[in-house]
Short mmCIF file of C-alpha atoms and ligand atoms in Angstrom, two decimals:
data_model
loop_
_atom_site.label_atom_id
_atom_site.label_comp_id
_atom_site.label_asym_id
_atom_site.label_seq_id
_atom_site.Cartn_x
_atom_site.Cartn_y
_atom_site.Cartn_z
CA UNK U 1 -0.77 25.67 -15.09
CA UNK U 2 -3.73 26.74 -13.48
CA UNK U 3 -5.59 24.71 -10.87
CA UNK U 4 -8.75 24.68 -9.39
CA UNK U 5 -8.09 24.45 -5.74
CA UNK U 6 -10.27 24.32 -2.65
CA UNK U 7 -8.30 24.34 0.68
CA UNK U 8 -10.39 22.42 3.19
CA UNK U 9 -9.06 20.50 5.58
CA UNK U 10 -6.62 23.45 6.75
CA UNK U 11 -9.43 26.07 5.91
CA UNK U 12 -12.21 24.52 8.13
CA UNK U 13 -9.91 22.76 11.04
CA UNK U 14 -7.68 23.92 13.86
CA UNK U 15 -4.45 25.35 13.37
CA UNK U 16 -1.27 25.29 15.60
CA UNK U 17 -0.98 29.06 17.08
CA UNK U 18 2.32 28.64 17.43
CA UNK U 19 4.05 29.25 13.56
CA UNK U 20 7.48 28.18 13.93
CA UNK U 21 9.05 25.74 12.58
CA UNK U 22 10.48 24.25 15.54
CA UNK U 23 10.54 20.47 16.40
CA UNK U 24 7.67 20.39 19.56
CA UNK U 25 4.71 18.87 20.96
CA UNK U 26 1.52 20.73 19.29
CA UNK U 27 -1.61 20.62 20.83
CA UNK U 28 -5.17 21.43 20.39
CA UNK U 29 -4.33 21.92 16.29
CA UNK U 30 -4.83 19.14 13.03
CA UNK U 31 -1.76 20.70 11.26
CA UNK U 32 0.40 23.51 11.68
CA UNK U 33 1.83 25.69 8.35
CA UNK U 34 5.16 24.76 7.87
CA UNK U 35 6.81 25.60 3.73
CA UNK U 36 8.64 23.33 2.43
CA UNK U 37 12.62 23.54 2.21
CA UNK U 38 14.44 24.83 -0.74
CA UNK U 39 16.00 22.03 -2.61
CA UNK U 40 19.29 23.16 -4.18
CA UNK U 41 18.45 21.89 -7.72
CA UNK U 42 15.73 19.67 -8.52
CA UNK U 43 15.34 17.64 -11.77
CA UNK U 44 12.16 16.02 -12.61
CA UNK U 45 13.06 12.07 -13.11
CA UNK U 46 9.67 10.79 -13.33
CA UNK U 47 4.81 12.31 -13.92
CA UNK U 48 2.94 10.61 -13.58
CA UNK U 49 0.51 11.35 -16.48
CA UNK U 50 -2.62 9.85 -15.70
CA UNK U 51 -2.38 11.84 -12.14
CA UNK U 52 -1.31 14.90 -13.47
CA UNK U 53 -4.79 15.04 -15.67
CA UNK U 54 -6.77 13.85 -12.49
CA UNK U 55 -5.30 16.73 -10.96
CA UNK U 56 -6.76 19.14 -13.95
CA UNK U 57 -2.91 19.85 -15.60
CA UNK U 58 -1.91 19.61 -18.82
CA UNK U 59 -0.14 17.36 -19.86
CA UNK U 60 2.31 19.83 -21.53
CA UNK U 61 2.40 21.05 -17.67
CA UNK U 62 4.54 18.41 -17.09
CA UNK U 63 8.05 20.38 -18.60
CA UNK U 64 6.93 22.97 -17.09
CA UNK U 65 9.41 25.63 -15.10
CA UNK U 66 6.62 26.01 -12.42
CA UNK U 67 5.50 22.41 -12.72
CA UNK U 68 9.60 22.08 -11.26
CA UNK U 69 9.28 24.09 -9.19
CA UNK U 70 5.16 23.72 -7.33
CA UNK U 71 5.67 20.04 -7.21
CA UNK U 72 9.67 19.95 -5.54
CA UNK U 73 8.83 23.25 -2.92
CA UNK U 74 10.84 25.98 -4.49
CA UNK U 75 8.04 27.92 -5.11
CA UNK U 76 4.33 28.42 -3.09
CA UNK U 77 1.14 28.50 -5.72
CA UNK U 78 -0.39 31.27 -4.97
CA UNK U 79 -2.85 31.62 -2.61
CA UNK U 80 -1.82 28.47 -0.61
CA UNK U 81 -0.78 27.79 2.50
CA UNK U 82 1.40 24.31 2.72
CA UNK U 83 1.39 22.51 6.08
CA UNK U 84 2.28 19.58 8.01
CA UNK U 85 -0.93 16.72 9.80
CA UNK U 86 -0.48 16.17 13.62
CA UNK U 87 -0.62 12.56 14.26
CA UNK U 88 0.42 9.95 17.02
CA UNK U 89 0.14 6.24 16.86
CA UNK U 90 0.85 3.53 17.76
CA UNK U 91 3.78 1.72 16.22
CA UNK U 92 5.00 -2.25 16.28
CA UNK U 93 2.54 -2.38 18.96
CA UNK U 94 3.45 -0.02 21.17
CA UNK U 95 1.82 3.47 22.25
CA UNK U 96 4.16 6.38 20.56
CA UNK U 97 2.41 9.62 21.41
CA UNK U 98 2.48 12.49 18.84
CA UNK U 99 4.19 11.61 15.45
CA UNK U 100 3.12 13.68 12.49
CA UNK U 101 3.45 14.37 8.96
CA UNK U 102 7.90 14.65 9.80
CA UNK U 103 8.99 14.48 6.18
CA UNK U 104 5.97 15.82 4.21
CA UNK U 105 3.83 18.66 4.05
CA UNK U 106 1.29 19.03 1.87
CA UNK U 107 0.98 22.00 -0.14
CA UNK U 108 -3.39 22.45 -1.50
CA UNK U 109 -6.03 20.63 -1.84
CA UNK U 110 -8.08 21.06 -5.89
CA UNK U 111 -11.11 19.61 -7.46
CA UNK U 112 -11.40 18.47 -11.05
CA UNK U 113 -14.07 16.26 -12.42
CA UNK U 114 -15.99 16.18 -8.90
CA UNK U 115 -13.28 14.59 -6.93
CA UNK U 116 -11.12 16.40 -3.88
CA UNK U 117 -7.06 15.38 -4.30
CA UNK U 118 -4.91 16.46 -1.42
CA UNK U 119 -1.31 17.23 -2.81
CA UNK U 120 1.80 16.56 -0.44
CA UNK U 121 5.25 16.89 -1.22
CA UNK U 122 7.96 14.07 1.16
CA UNK U 123 10.93 14.44 1.60
CA UNK U 124 10.43 17.98 1.92
CA UNK U 125 12.19 19.42 4.52
CA UNK U 126 12.06 19.36 8.35
CA UNK U 127 8.85 19.99 10.13
CA UNK U 128 7.46 21.13 14.08
CA UNK U 129 6.62 17.06 13.86
CA UNK U 130 10.24 15.91 12.65
CA UNK U 131 11.61 14.69 15.78
CA UNK U 132 14.70 13.23 15.42
CA UNK U 133 15.00 13.33 11.38
CA UNK U 134 15.86 15.12 9.13
CA UNK U 135 12.68 15.95 6.97
CA UNK U 136 14.34 14.15 3.61
CA UNK U 137 14.35 11.39 1.81
CA UNK U 138 16.48 9.51 -1.03
CA UNK U 139 16.03 8.73 -3.79
CA UNK U 140 15.65 4.49 -2.90
CA UNK U 141 12.74 4.80 -0.95
CA UNK U 142 10.88 7.52 -3.29
CA UNK U 143 11.23 5.48 -6.50
CA UNK U 144 10.20 2.84 -4.51
CA UNK U 145 7.03 4.51 -3.07
CA UNK U 146 6.49 6.36 -6.67
CA UNK U 147 6.29 2.74 -8.69
CA UNK U 148 5.12 1.00 -6.08
CA UNK U 149 1.74 3.00 -5.66
CA UNK U 150 0.80 3.04 -9.25
CA UNK U 151 1.68 -0.49 -9.47
CA UNK U 152 -0.88 -0.75 -6.69
CA UNK U 153 -3.17 0.89 -8.59
CA UNK U 154 -3.18 -0.71 -11.75
CA UNK U 155 -4.27 -4.09 -9.58
CA UNK U 156 -7.22 -2.66 -8.74
CA UNK U 157 -5.71 -2.31 -4.65
CA UNK U 158 -6.84 0.99 -2.99
CA UNK U 159 -4.07 3.21 -2.83
CA UNK U 160 -2.73 6.57 -2.54
CA UNK U 161 -1.51 8.00 -5.95
CA UNK U 162 1.70 9.60 -7.23
CA UNK U 163 2.19 12.47 -9.68
CA UNK U 164 6.34 13.42 -9.38
CA UNK U 165 9.28 12.12 -8.59
CA UNK U 166 12.10 14.31 -8.52
CA UNK U 167 15.67 14.31 -7.45
CA UNK U 168 16.36 17.34 -4.74
CA UNK U 169 19.92 17.75 -5.79
CA UNK U 170 21.01 17.77 -1.96
CA UNK U 171 22.51 14.49 0.05
CA UNK U 172 21.15 12.66 2.81
CA UNK U 173 22.94 10.90 5.05
CA UNK U 174 21.40 7.58 6.17
CA UNK U 175 22.77 4.49 7.92
CA UNK U 176 20.74 2.56 5.17
CA UNK U 177 21.08 -0.93 7.52
CA UNK U 178 21.05 0.55 11.47
CA UNK U 179 25.07 -1.01 11.27
CA UNK U 180 26.56 2.48 11.56
CA UNK U 181 27.49 3.23 8.09
CA UNK U 182 26.30 6.41 7.67
CA UNK U 183 26.63 7.38 3.80
CA UNK U 184 25.15 10.01 1.90
CA UNK U 185 22.55 8.80 -0.87
CA UNK U 186 21.08 11.63 -3.34
CA UNK U 187 17.42 13.41 -1.91
CA UNK U 188 13.99 13.28 -3.61
CA UNK U 189 10.78 14.23 -3.39
CA UNK U 190 7.70 12.26 -4.24
CA UNK U 191 4.37 14.71 -5.13
CA UNK U 192 1.49 12.29 -3.65
CA UNK U 193 -1.41 12.50 -4.40
CA UNK U 194 -4.78 11.13 -2.54
CA UNK U 195 -8.40 12.21 -1.58
CA UNK U 196 -7.79 13.00 1.98
CA UNK U 197 -4.21 11.68 3.82
CA UNK U 198 -5.48 11.64 7.08
CA UNK U 199 -4.95 8.52 9.13
CA UNK U 200 -6.20 6.70 12.06
CA UNK U 201 -3.64 8.16 13.96
CA UNK U 202 -5.38 11.50 13.55
CA UNK U 203 -7.95 10.36 15.44
CA UNK U 204 -5.86 8.93 18.37
CA UNK U 205 -3.51 12.41 18.96
CA UNK U 206 -6.97 13.86 19.92
CA UNK U 207 -8.07 10.96 21.98
CA UNK U 208 -4.88 10.25 23.60
CA UNK U 209 -5.63 13.92 25.29
CA UNK U 210 -8.41 13.78 25.72
CA UNK U 211 -9.45 16.42 23.72
CA UNK U 212 -12.43 16.10 22.59
CA UNK U 213 -13.70 18.52 21.14
CA UNK U 214 -10.73 18.48 18.34
CA UNK U 215 -11.38 15.36 17.90
CA UNK U 216 -15.18 15.23 17.16
CA UNK U 217 -14.78 18.63 14.88
CA UNK U 218 -11.67 15.87 13.05
CA UNK U 219 -14.83 13.23 12.99
CA UNK U 220 -16.94 15.53 11.29
CA UNK U 221 -15.04 16.82 8.89
CA UNK U 222 -13.90 13.78 7.60
CA UNK U 223 -17.17 11.91 7.45
CA UNK U 224 -18.78 15.77 5.66
CA UNK U 225 -15.89 15.08 3.18
CA UNK U 226 -15.37 11.72 2.69
CA UNK U 227 -18.40 9.88 4.08
CA UNK U 228 -20.97 12.22 3.31
CA UNK U 229 -23.49 9.22 1.95
CA UNK U 230 -23.02 8.69 6.19
CA UNK U 231 -25.42 11.41 7.06
CA UNK U 232 -25.39 14.53 9.39
CA UNK U 233 -23.78 14.59 13.11
CA UNK U 234 -24.64 11.89 14.94
CA UNK U 235 -23.81 9.36 17.87
CA UNK U 236 -25.23 6.74 14.94
CA UNK U 237 -23.35 8.51 12.18
CA UNK U 238 -20.36 8.06 14.51
CA UNK U 239 -20.64 4.56 13.98
CA UNK U 240 -21.37 3.40 10.66
CA UNK U 241 -18.47 5.53 9.87
CA UNK U 242 -16.42 3.27 11.52
CA UNK U 243 -18.27 0.15 10.36
CA UNK U 244 -16.99 1.42 7.04
CA UNK U 245 -13.75 1.86 7.91
CA UNK U 246 -13.27 -1.35 8.83
CA UNK U 247 -14.82 -2.63 5.86
CA UNK U 248 -12.54 -0.91 3.69
CA UNK U 249 -9.69 -1.73 5.79
CA UNK U 250 -10.38 -5.55 5.32
CA UNK U 251 -10.98 -5.08 1.92
CA UNK U 252 -8.23 -3.64 1.27
CA UNK U 253 -5.96 -5.77 3.04
CA UNK U 254 -7.74 -8.64 1.49
CA UNK U 255 -6.20 -7.25 -2.06
CA UNK U 256 -3.11 -7.12 -0.72
CA UNK U 257 -3.13 -11.19 0.16
CA UNK U 258 -4.63 -12.12 -3.13
CA UNK U 259 -1.63 -10.59 -5.33
CA UNK U 260 0.79 -10.80 -2.30
CA UNK U 261 2.01 -7.55 -1.30
CA UNK U 262 3.59 -7.26 2.35
CA UNK U 263 2.55 -3.52 3.90
CA UNK U 264 5.71 -3.39 6.08
CA UNK U 265 5.52 -0.72 8.55
CA UNK U 266 1.49 -1.82 9.37
CA UNK U 267 1.73 0.93 12.50
CA UNK U 268 -1.51 2.86 12.88
CA UNK U 269 0.26 6.08 11.81
CA UNK U 270 0.37 4.45 8.65
CA UNK U 271 -3.34 3.29 8.25
CA UNK U 272 -5.56 5.12 5.86
CA UNK U 273 -9.18 7.06 7.45
CA UNK U 274 -9.97 5.20 3.53
CA UNK U 275 -8.99 1.93 3.50
CA UNK U 276 -6.30 2.74 1.02
CA UNK U 277 -2.40 1.97 1.38
CA UNK U 278 -0.50 4.24 2.55
CA UNK U 279 3.33 4.69 3.35
CA UNK U 280 5.35 3.14 1.05
CA UNK U 281 7.82 1.85 3.54
CA UNK U 282 9.98 -1.50 3.47
CA UNK U 283 7.23 -3.10 1.89
CA UNK U 284 7.46 -6.41 -0.36
CA UNK U 285 5.85 -8.88 -2.68
CA UNK U 286 6.00 -12.38 -2.19
CA UNK U 287 8.15 -14.21 -4.63
CA UNK U 288 7.92 -17.78 -2.81
CA UNK U 289 4.71 -18.41 -0.50
CA UNK U 290 5.24 -18.18 2.72
CA UNK U 291 2.90 -16.60 5.62
CA UNK U 292 6.08 -15.80 7.28
CA UNK U 293 7.73 -13.61 5.70
CA UNK U 294 7.40 -9.87 6.03
CA UNK U 295 10.49 -7.54 4.14
CA UNK U 296 11.20 -5.47 7.02
CA UNK U 297 14.09 -5.92 8.68
CA UNK U 298 13.37 -3.54 11.62
CA UNK U 299 10.62 -6.22 12.61
CA UNK U 300 12.93 -9.69 11.90
CA UNK U 301 12.19 -10.75 15.82
CA UNK U 302 8.37 -10.32 15.63
CA UNK U 303 7.60 -10.38 12.40
CA UNK U 304 4.38 -8.53 13.79
CA UNK U 305 3.57 -7.63 10.64
CA UNK U 306 4.39 -10.66 8.34
CA UNK U 307 1.87 -11.82 5.08
CA UNK U 308 -0.10 -13.84 7.10
CA UNK U 309 -0.90 -11.48 9.53
CA UNK U 310 -2.12 -8.84 8.43
CA UNK U 311 -5.68 -9.51 7.96
CA UNK U 312 -4.91 -9.78 12.12
CA UNK U 313 -2.86 -6.30 12.36
CA UNK U 314 -5.77 -4.96 10.42
CA UNK U 315 -8.03 -6.07 13.03
CA UNK U 316 -5.89 -4.60 15.92
CA UNK U 317 -5.47 -1.42 14.54
CA UNK U 318 -8.79 -1.22 13.98
CA UNK U 319 -9.67 -1.67 17.28
CA UNK U 320 -7.29 0.83 18.27
CA UNK U 321 -9.54 3.59 16.26
CA UNK U 322 -12.63 1.57 18.39
CA UNK U 323 -10.34 3.25 20.95
CA UNK U 324 -9.87 6.93 19.99
CA UNK U 325 -14.00 6.85 18.30
CA UNK U 326 -15.41 5.64 21.67
CA UNK U 327 -15.63 9.23 23.13
CA UNK U 328 -18.07 10.51 20.77
CA UNK U 329 -20.38 7.28 21.39
CA UNK U 330 -19.91 6.21 25.11
CA UNK U 331 -21.13 2.90 24.00
CA UNK U 332 -18.13 -0.23 23.93
CA UNK U 333 -21.50 -2.15 22.37
CA UNK U 334 -21.52 -0.78 18.66
CA UNK U 335 -17.58 -1.08 18.01
CA UNK U 336 -17.47 -4.52 19.37
CA UNK U 337 -20.15 -6.00 17.49
CA UNK U 338 -18.02 -4.06 14.12
CA UNK U 339 -14.78 -5.82 15.05
CA UNK U 340 -16.81 -9.14 15.55
CA UNK U 341 -17.80 -8.89 12.07
CA UNK U 342 -14.29 -8.22 11.13
CA UNK U 343 -13.33 -11.56 11.83
CA UNK U 344 -16.18 -13.29 10.10
CA UNK U 345 -16.11 -11.08 7.04
CA UNK U 346 -12.80 -11.68 7.08
CA UNK U 347 -13.10 -15.69 6.62
CA UNK U 348 -16.18 -15.24 4.43
CA UNK U 349 -14.27 -12.90 2.02
CA UNK U 350 -11.01 -14.43 1.62
CA UNK U 351 -12.06 -17.53 0.95
CA UNK U 352 -14.46 -16.17 -2.01
CA UNK U 353 -11.34 -14.46 -2.81
CA UNK U 354 -9.28 -17.77 -3.06
CA UNK U 355 -11.76 -18.99 -5.02
CA UNK U 356 -11.61 -16.41 -7.28
CA UNK U 357 -8.04 -16.59 -7.62
CA UNK U 358 -8.97 -21.00 -8.40
CA UNK U 359 -11.23 -19.81 -11.36
CA UNK U 360 -14.17 -21.44 -8.80
CA UNK U 361 -17.47 -19.78 -9.35
CA UNK U 362 -19.46 -21.17 -7.57
CA UNK U 363 -19.38 -21.65 -3.83
CA UNK U 364 -18.88 -25.29 -2.02
CA UNK U 365 -17.88 -25.93 1.56
CA UNK U 366 -15.31 -28.43 0.98
CA UNK U 367 -13.98 -24.81 -0.83
CA UNK U 368 -11.89 -24.47 2.86
CA UNK U 369 -10.35 -27.94 2.46
CA UNK U 370 -9.45 -27.25 -0.82
CA UNK U 371 -7.78 -24.31 -0.32
CA UNK U 372 -5.79 -24.58 2.89
CA UNK U 373 -4.04 -27.98 1.19
CA UNK U 374 -3.04 -25.52 -1.92
CA UNK U 375 -1.50 -23.37 1.10
CA UNK U 376 0.16 -26.53 2.61
CA UNK U 377 1.51 -27.60 -1.15
CA UNK U 378 2.70 -24.44 -1.64
CA UNK U 379 4.61 -24.40 1.30
CA UNK U 380 6.17 -28.08 0.50
CA UNK U 381 9.19 -26.44 -1.20
CA UNK U 382 9.65 -22.91 -2.46
CA UNK U 383 7.34 -22.03 -4.86
CA UNK U 384 6.74 -18.13 -6.72
CA UNK U 385 3.40 -17.42 -5.79
CA UNK U 386 2.93 -14.97 -8.80
CA UNK U 387 3.86 -16.99 -11.45
CA UNK U 388 2.11 -20.22 -9.81
CA UNK U 389 -1.61 -19.02 -10.13
CA UNK U 390 -1.17 -17.41 -13.39
CA UNK U 391 0.11 -20.58 -14.83
CA UNK U 392 -2.65 -22.42 -12.74
CA UNK U 393 -5.04 -20.98 -15.44
CA UNK U 394 -3.76 -22.96 -18.03
CA UNK U 395 -5.05 -26.31 -16.10
CA UNK U 396 -7.76 -28.44 -17.96
CA UNK U 397 -10.64 -31.00 -16.68
CA UNK U 398 -8.98 -34.24 -17.10
CA UNK U 399 -5.19 -33.70 -17.27
CA UNK U 400 -4.06 -33.24 -13.85
CA UNK U 401 -1.47 -35.64 -14.49
CA UNK U 402 0.59 -33.19 -16.57
CA UNK U 403 -0.17 -30.48 -14.20
CA UNK U 404 2.18 -30.54 -12.30
CA UNK U 405 4.65 -29.84 -15.18
CA UNK U 406 2.38 -27.17 -16.69
CA UNK U 407 3.42 -24.84 -13.07
CA UNK U 408 7.66 -26.34 -13.14
CA UNK U 409 8.94 -22.32 -13.66
CA UNK U 410 6.59 -21.44 -10.18
CA UNK U 411 9.71 -24.22 -8.83
CA UNK U 412 12.49 -22.57 -6.73
CA UNK U 413 14.20 -25.63 -6.33
CA UNK U 414 12.26 -28.31 -9.27
CA UNK U 415 14.90 -30.67 -7.73
CA UNK U 416 12.83 -30.90 -4.69
CA UNK U 417 9.35 -31.88 -6.51
CA UNK U 418 9.51 -35.39 -6.71
CA UNK U 419 8.36 -38.68 -3.67
CA UNK U 420 6.40 -37.22 -1.03
CA UNK U 421 6.77 -34.14 -1.85
CA UNK U 422 5.11 -35.12 -5.49
CA UNK U 423 2.67 -37.04 -4.27
CA UNK U 424 0.96 -34.85 -2.72
CA UNK U 425 1.26 -32.03 -5.21
CA UNK U 426 -0.96 -34.83 -7.39
CA UNK U 427 -2.92 -35.72 -4.70
CA UNK U 428 -3.74 -31.53 -4.85
CA UNK U 429 -4.04 -31.76 -8.93
CA UNK U 430 -6.49 -34.26 -9.03
CA UNK U 431 -8.93 -32.79 -5.86
CA UNK U 432 -9.13 -29.69 -8.05
CA UNK U 433 -9.81 -31.00 -11.10
CA UNK U 434 -12.66 -32.89 -8.91
CA UNK U 435 -13.88 -29.38 -8.07
CA UNK U 436 -13.73 -27.51 -11.50
CA UNK U 437 -16.17 -30.78 -12.42
CA UNK U 438 -18.96 -29.41 -10.45
CA UNK U 439 -18.18 -25.34 -12.09
CA UNK U 440 -19.85 -24.82 -15.62
CA UNK U 441 -16.86 -22.68 -17.50
CA UNK U 442 -15.24 -23.93 -19.92
CA UNK U 443 -10.88 -24.57 -19.45
CA UNK U 444 -10.95 -20.97 -21.65
CA UNK U 445 -13.51 -18.91 -19.62
CA UNK U 446 -11.91 -20.21 -16.48
CA UNK U 447 -8.50 -18.47 -17.61
CA UNK U 448 -9.90 -15.60 -18.60
CA UNK U 449 -11.29 -15.21 -15.10
CA UNK U 450 -8.14 -16.21 -13.29
CA UNK U 451 -6.20 -14.07 -15.31
CA UNK U 452 -8.35 -11.22 -14.05
CA UNK U 453 -7.39 -11.49 -10.40
CA UNK U 454 -4.04 -13.31 -10.78
CA UNK U 455 -1.29 -10.56 -11.94
CA UNK U 456 0.90 -11.38 -14.48
CA UNK U 457 3.16 -8.73 -13.58
CA UNK U 458 4.42 -7.14 -9.97
CA UNK U 459 6.91 -5.28 -8.53
CA UNK U 460 8.83 -7.99 -7.57
CA UNK U 461 11.49 -6.40 -5.04
CA UNK U 462 14.69 -7.33 -6.51
CA UNK U 463 12.80 -5.34 -10.32
CA UNK U 464 12.56 -1.93 -8.37
CA UNK U 465 16.03 -2.61 -6.33
CA UNK U 466 17.84 -2.63 -10.39
CA UNK U 467 15.81 0.33 -11.21
CA UNK U 468 17.49 1.93 -8.08
CA UNK U 469 20.76 0.76 -9.13
CA UNK U 470 19.93 2.69 -12.48
CA UNK U 471 19.19 5.77 -10.82
CA UNK U 472 21.97 5.92 -8.97
CA UNK U 473 24.05 5.68 -12.33
CA UNK U 474 21.86 8.56 -13.44
CA UNK U 475 19.89 5.78 -16.02
CA UNK U 476 15.94 6.54 -15.54
CA UNK U 477 14.77 4.00 -18.13
CA UNK U 478 14.37 1.55 -16.08
CA UNK U 479 12.25 3.55 -13.78
CA UNK U 480 10.12 4.37 -16.71
CA UNK U 481 9.46 0.45 -18.26
CA UNK U 482 8.85 -0.84 -15.05
CA UNK U 483 6.34 2.00 -14.67
CA UNK U 484 4.49 1.18 -17.86
CA UNK U 485 4.49 -2.37 -17.39
CA UNK U 486 3.40 -2.60 -14.15
CA UNK U 487 0.08 -0.13 -15.78
CA UNK U 488 -1.12 -3.33 -16.50
CA UNK U 489 -0.77 -6.08 -14.54
CA UNK U 490 -2.80 -8.82 -15.62
CA UNK U 491 -2.17 -8.12 -19.56
CA UNK U 492 -0.27 -10.87 -21.50
CA UNK U 493 2.98 -8.83 -22.47
CA UNK U 494 5.13 -10.86 -24.89
CA UNK U 495 7.93 -8.74 -25.48
CA UNK U 496 8.03 -8.31 -21.88
CA UNK U 497 8.33 -11.79 -20.41
CA UNK U 498 12.00 -11.71 -18.91
CA UNK U 499 9.74 -9.60 -15.94
CA UNK U 500 7.53 -12.63 -15.57
CA UNK U 501 10.42 -14.70 -13.92
CA UNK U 502 11.54 -15.88 -10.60
CA UNK U 503 13.39 -13.35 -8.77
CA UNK U 504 16.94 -14.44 -10.01
CA UNK U 505 19.10 -16.24 -7.37
CA UNK U 506 21.97 -12.76 -6.66
CA UNK U 507 18.99 -10.96 -5.41
CA UNK U 508 18.18 -13.90 -2.52
CA UNK U 509 19.43 -12.41 0.57
CA UNK U 510 20.45 -8.95 -1.61
CA UNK U 511 19.84 -5.90 0.38
CA UNK U 512 16.94 -4.01 -1.18
CA UNK U 513 15.72 -7.06 -2.76
CA UNK U 514 15.05 -9.77 0.21
CA UNK U 515 15.92 -7.03 2.69
CA UNK U 516 14.48 -4.04 3.57
CA UNK U 517 14.80 -1.62 6.66
CA UNK U 518 12.44 1.27 8.29
CA UNK U 519 15.96 4.04 6.91
CA UNK U 520 14.42 6.02 4.18
P1 AMP T 601 7.35 5.79 8.47
O1 AMP T 601 7.88 5.06 9.52
O2 AMP T 601 8.51 6.60 7.58
O3 AMP T 601 5.69 5.76 8.49
O4 AMP T 601 7.46 7.03 9.89
C1 AMP T 601 7.35 7.57 11.17
C2 AMP T 601 7.14 8.33 11.72
O5 AMP T 601 8.45 9.03 11.78
C3 AMP T 601 6.15 10.08 11.12
O6 AMP T 601 5.42 10.72 11.89
C4 AMP T 601 7.35 10.42 9.23
O7 AMP T 601 7.16 11.07 9.58
C5 AMP T 601 8.78 10.40 10.53
N1 AMP T 601 9.99 10.52 9.92
C6 AMP T 601 10.49 9.54 9.21
N2 AMP T 601 11.44 9.34 8.50
C7 AMP T 601 11.53 11.06 8.08
C8 AMP T 601 12.72 11.62 8.45
N3 AMP T 601 13.53 11.31 7.58
N4 AMP T 601 12.20 12.84 9.16
C9 AMP T 601 11.55 13.31 9.86
N5 AMP T 601 10.92 12.79 10.53
C10 AMP T 601 10.40 11.46 10.14
MG1 MG T 602 4.34 6.84 7.83
#
């Protein structure tokens, strides 16, 4: 197993002078050296062949002893120095101070095919940033992160990736519902991969401590490696940097809205500086279309991170990043301009994204109304978002009267689609038909376009739970089945039609399906 190592983060940025693995506040450093905990009996459950190759390994390496040892944390790859990153964050709207990698340990960076990848183990044991935690991760949350990262990538959503999923062989004590019932669960380790794992919170940590020297070092480093096109160190470059991060963050969230993904914990420590989805915790997928839905039981009261609020939270988080970067620029106006733009860009891009879901190529001034009217219809009675948009592509011009039958499968309670509800739907289909007559695409062409933006298969909450239930009984077949299925989310896969189905009734209120806590 040969890797083309290219460590930069731990070589170019300031290291914590204390080498002990004790929980503490760490100052004037971006990271602390710490080795992963040695797991008792690691076992490889699954590996992402595509990512294995992306970091420069070969398929045959996956079954090697070295792969198992390096990506479970038993052995340290020669000439590398694993480390945990220091960051802070705003959690649920409140300043939380220093957080940091409490259970993630970065192994190394590699370069392959002109791409830089940082490899990190999640669930690899205590670090100076573990606070009250044990540094470990349970199998259920690891499966969820593992499957969803790759599924998001294939959906075309920017995201961190994964390399492997392993059992640690150690049991982990968790109070899954925070109700006092603690139980031992299987421990697991995910090796995840991204160009960098730097978050908004890394900048916030230095800014909060008025450590502007290191704030600048971190910003210059980030621009040098991940935004080199922005130019040399200068105030203008820092502003351009913020603008680019805003742009990417918005694009990522628009993708989330398009596919019905709810992150669940959009704290600033969970916001990647690359505008990629990071830290899959109590995330979920919209089943019935509902702006107010959040899968996170920890957020049940305020629903801060509900589906419809994600774009606003993106803006709120960017404001925190702007505050953190401000000392490097010392002018508020450029930041304000960019933040104001976010709001406008959100409206334009959101509209454009919804047009694409409806198969509309051209812009019409009444499109906003058409879309709001559709959203109103979707909220009339529980309607499955994924199924609705996928079936809508079968719509044929002039045939609006049968449209409601074509999308029947999307309704959770078809008996409710009558009277006023039915009339409202029929009115909408009629309006949609009229609108389609202003387009030039043929029905089949429109369908092809729509099927590229409206996935047929997503990782429904209950699907991940089924894979978890099996894995807890040592059966990993479903992990592989879902992994393969979700590699082609837009394709018709007739042999997999059972996964193009509404959430089954048993999953409606089941823990892990509709309700998830931060316990992981
Ligand atoms: P999260 O909500 O998972 O993004 O985590 C928030 C913070 O808590 C981060 O600093 C994590 O590293 C830390 N954390 C979460 N779980 C654990 C754990 N089991 N042990 C130590 N730190 C943890
Ligand atoms: Mg996190």
